[in-house]
Amino acid sequence: MNKYIKFALIGLLIAFVVIQFFQGDERVNERMTSNDITEQIQIDSELSSLLQNACYDCHSNQPKYPWYASIAPLSWKVKEHIADGRSELNFSEWGTYSAKKRDHKLEEMIEEVQEGKMPLNEYRWFHPEGRLTKSQIAMLSN
Ligand code: HEC
């Protein structure tokens, strides 16, 4: 092997090891409270499991972290999605939202899901349950 390639590879390997010490934000893991959307509005179990399976990993206080969330730089991306997702819409905090905000968020949910923007593309690669079927989208819209 050319010695420059060897140096470059060793450099990359060292960089990879070093970034493992920088995992990004702390993991979010809070208890479910009565502010959760499933406690706040009457939704059937099918819809609540859809939300929990396909949305809660970025839009709740109980995200499930996949194995690659322990490996930088993927962990940075996962944590960024969770931080951004929760700041836009947090199903665990539904009870604290005003009526106006809830209406708006419900509209946005239908829009995002119908347009295929949510769950995020990258999420769907790794999570088959995030690939919603037409009937699931129709159910959520109803
Ligand atoms: C992999 C993480 C992830 C998953 C899973 C996910 N979202 Fe999101 N969501 C985000 C991020 C990040 C944003 C903010 C940036 C953006 O809009 O792209 C967002 C934004 C939104 C918004 C926009 C809020 C607003 O007021 O503009 C809605 C609505 C939404 N998501 C609904 C959903 C629904 C419904 C699901 C499940 C079917 C879902 N999301 C699943 C990460 C995610």
Short mmCIF file of C-alpha atoms and ligand atoms in Angstrom, two decimals:
data_model
loop_
_atom_site.label_atom_id
_atom_site.label_comp_id
_atom_site.label_asym_id
_atom_site.label_seq_id
_atom_site.Cartn_x
_atom_site.Cartn_y
_atom_site.Cartn_z
CA MET A 1 0.00 0.00 0.00
CA ASN A 2 1.18 3.48 -0.81
CA LYS A 3 2.45 5.00 2.40
CA TYR A 4 0.31 8.15 2.08
CA ILE A 5 -2.84 6.07 1.80
CA LYS A 6 -1.71 4.18 4.86
CA PHE A 7 -1.22 7.43 6.82
CA ALA A 8 -4.56 8.73 5.65
CA LEU A 9 -6.33 5.54 6.75
CA ILE A 10 -4.64 5.57 10.13
CA GLY A 11 -5.59 9.23 10.50
CA LEU A 12 -9.21 8.44 9.71
CA LEU A 13 -9.23 5.58 12.14
CA ILE A 14 -7.85 7.76 14.92
CA ALA A 15 -10.37 10.49 14.11
CA PHE A 16 -13.18 7.93 14.25
CA VAL A 17 -12.07 6.71 17.66
CA VAL A 18 -11.67 10.24 19.00
CA ILE A 19 -15.15 11.39 17.92
CA GLN A 20 -16.67 8.51 19.90
CA PHE A 21 -15.95 10.59 22.99
CA PHE A 22 -18.25 13.29 21.66
CA GLN A 23 -21.69 11.76 21.58
CA GLY A 24 -23.72 14.95 21.46
CA ASP A 25 -26.73 15.72 23.63
CA GLU A 26 -27.73 13.57 26.55
CA ARG A 27 -30.33 10.95 25.80
CA VAL A 28 -33.92 11.90 26.45
CA ASN A 29 -35.79 9.50 28.67
CA GLU A 30 -38.65 10.90 30.70
CA ARG A 31 -41.67 9.24 32.17
CA MET A 32 -44.96 9.39 30.33
CA THR A 33 -47.35 11.84 32.00
CA SER A 34 -51.01 12.77 31.67
CA ASN A 35 -49.95 15.46 29.17
CA ASP A 36 -49.33 12.76 26.58
CA ILE A 37 -51.59 12.99 23.54
CA THR A 38 -52.87 9.47 24.17
CA GLU A 39 -54.10 10.61 27.61
CA GLN A 40 -55.44 13.91 26.34
CA ILE A 41 -57.63 12.89 23.45
CA GLN A 42 -59.69 9.81 22.79
CA ILE A 43 -57.80 7.95 20.13
CA ASP A 44 -58.17 4.30 19.37
CA SER A 45 -55.36 1.88 20.08
CA GLU A 46 -54.55 1.45 16.41
CA LEU A 47 -53.86 5.15 15.96
CA SER A 48 -52.00 5.50 19.22
CA SER A 49 -49.73 2.60 18.34
CA LEU A 50 -49.15 4.11 14.91
CA LEU A 51 -48.01 7.37 16.53
CA GLN A 52 -45.91 5.52 19.08
CA ASN A 53 -44.26 3.30 16.50
CA ALA A 54 -43.68 5.85 13.77
CA CYS A 55 -43.48 9.27 15.46
CA TYR A 56 -42.54 8.99 19.12
CA ASP A 57 -38.88 8.33 18.37
CA CYS A 58 -38.51 12.03 17.47
CA HIS A 59 -41.66 13.66 18.82
CA SER A 60 -41.92 12.52 22.42
CA ASN A 61 -40.06 12.33 25.70
CA GLN A 62 -39.64 8.57 25.22
CA PRO A 63 -37.59 8.18 22.05
CA LYS A 64 -36.15 4.72 21.46
CA TYR A 65 -32.50 4.99 20.51
CA PRO A 66 -31.33 2.54 17.86
CA TRP A 67 -27.92 0.85 18.10
CA TYR A 68 -26.35 3.32 15.68
CA ALA A 69 -27.27 6.15 18.05
CA SER A 70 -24.22 5.05 20.03
CA ILE A 71 -21.83 5.59 17.15
CA ALA A 72 -20.61 9.04 16.16
CA PRO A 73 -21.21 10.65 13.72
CA LEU A 74 -24.58 8.86 13.33
CA SER A 75 -25.40 9.62 16.96
CA TRP A 76 -25.15 13.34 16.19
CA LYS A 77 -27.72 13.05 13.44
CA VAL A 78 -30.12 10.98 15.53
CA LYS A 79 -29.91 13.40 18.45
CA GLU A 80 -30.34 16.38 16.18
CA HIS A 81 -33.51 14.86 14.71
CA ILE A 82 -34.84 14.16 18.18
CA ALA A 83 -34.06 17.69 19.40
CA ASP A 84 -35.58 19.35 16.31
CA GLY A 85 -38.54 17.00 16.19
CA ARG A 86 -39.40 17.55 19.85
CA SER A 87 -39.07 21.30 19.61
CA GLU A 88 -41.55 21.39 16.70
CA LEU A 89 -44.02 18.90 18.09
CA ASN A 90 -43.88 16.86 21.28
CA PHE A 91 -46.70 14.37 21.73
CA SER A 92 -45.70 13.98 25.37
CA GLU A 93 -46.42 17.66 26.01
CA TRP A 94 -49.74 17.78 24.19
CA GLY A 95 -51.61 18.72 27.37
CA THR A 96 -49.59 21.92 27.67
CA TYR A 97 -50.48 23.13 24.16
CA SER A 98 -53.17 25.76 23.61
CA ALA A 99 -56.27 24.82 21.62
CA LYS A 100 -54.97 26.91 18.74
CA LYS A 101 -51.60 25.21 18.75
CA ARG A 102 -53.19 21.75 18.86
CA ASP A 103 -55.40 22.54 15.88
CA HIS A 104 -52.44 23.82 13.96
CA LYS A 105 -50.28 20.80 14.82
CA LEU A 106 -53.03 18.36 13.85
CA GLU A 107 -53.33 20.08 10.49
CA GLU A 108 -49.57 19.96 10.03
CA MET A 109 -49.50 16.26 10.93
CA ILE A 110 -51.98 15.41 8.21
CA GLU A 111 -50.14 17.56 5.72
CA GLU A 112 -46.68 16.18 6.51
CA VAL A 113 -47.81 12.57 6.46
CA GLN A 114 -49.88 12.91 3.31
CA GLU A 115 -46.99 14.54 1.52
CA GLY A 116 -44.74 11.73 2.70
CA LYS A 117 -42.41 14.10 4.57
CA MET A 118 -42.95 12.41 7.92
CA PRO A 119 -41.49 10.23 9.25
CA LEU A 120 -38.21 11.54 7.86
CA ASN A 121 -36.70 9.64 4.97
CA GLU A 122 -33.58 8.61 6.85
CA TYR A 123 -35.78 7.16 9.56
CA ARG A 124 -37.71 5.05 7.10
CA TRP A 125 -34.53 3.43 5.83
CA PHE A 126 -33.92 1.91 9.24
CA HIS A 127 -37.48 1.55 10.55
CA PRO A 128 -39.91 -0.47 8.45
CA GLU A 129 -42.72 0.49 10.86
CA GLY A 130 -42.14 4.10 9.83
CA ARG A 131 -43.16 3.34 6.24
CA LEU A 132 -46.82 4.15 6.49
CA THR A 133 -49.34 2.47 4.26
CA LYS A 134 -52.08 4.37 2.45
CA SER A 135 -54.64 3.07 4.90
CA GLN A 136 -52.58 4.20 7.90
CA ILE A 137 -52.31 7.67 6.38
CA ALA A 138 -56.05 7.75 5.78
CA MET A 139 -56.70 6.63 9.36
CA LEU A 140 -54.51 9.38 10.78
CA SER A 141 -56.14 11.99 8.57
CA ASN A 142 -59.59 10.91 9.75
C1 HEC B 1 -36.50 10.59 12.61
C2 HEC B 1 -37.19 11.61 13.35
C3 HEC B 1 -38.65 11.91 13.07
C4 HEC B 1 -39.70 11.03 13.01
C5 HEC B 1 -39.67 9.53 13.20
C6 HEC B 1 -40.88 11.83 12.77
N1 HEC B 1 -40.53 13.15 12.69
FE1 HEC B 1 -41.78 14.73 12.43
N2 HEC B 1 -40.21 16.04 12.47
C7 HEC B 1 -38.89 15.68 12.65
C8 HEC B 1 -38.05 16.87 12.55
C9 HEC B 1 -36.53 16.88 12.67
C10 HEC B 1 -38.91 17.96 12.31
C11 HEC B 1 -38.56 19.43 12.14
C12 HEC B 1 -37.85 19.73 10.88
C13 HEC B 1 -38.65 19.39 9.65
O1 HEC B 1 -39.81 19.81 9.52
O2 HEC B 1 -38.10 18.69 8.79
C14 HEC B 1 -40.26 17.41 12.25
C15 HEC B 1 -41.40 18.15 12.03
C16 HEC B 1 -42.68 17.64 12.07
C17 HEC B 1 -43.87 18.43 11.92
C18 HEC B 1 -43.92 19.92 11.65
C19 HEC B 1 -44.39 20.66 12.84
C20 HEC B 1 -44.75 22.08 12.46
O3 HEC B 1 -45.45 22.68 13.26
O4 HEC B 1 -44.34 22.54 11.39
C21 HEC B 1 -44.93 17.58 12.01
C22 HEC B 1 -46.40 17.92 11.95
C23 HEC B 1 -44.39 16.25 12.21
N3 HEC B 1 -43.03 16.30 12.23
C24 HEC B 1 -45.17 15.11 12.32
C25 HEC B 1 -44.67 13.83 12.40
C26 HEC B 1 -45.52 12.64 12.44
C27 HEC B 1 -47.03 12.64 12.40
C28 HEC B 1 -44.68 11.57 12.52
C29 HEC B 1 -45.05 10.11 12.52
C30 HEC B 1 -45.91 9.64 11.48
C31 HEC B 1 -43.31 12.09 12.53
N4 HEC B 1 -43.36 13.46 12.45
C32 HEC B 1 -42.17 11.32 12.64
C33 HEC B 1 -38.42 14.42 12.90
C34 HEC B 1 -39.18 13.25 12.88
#
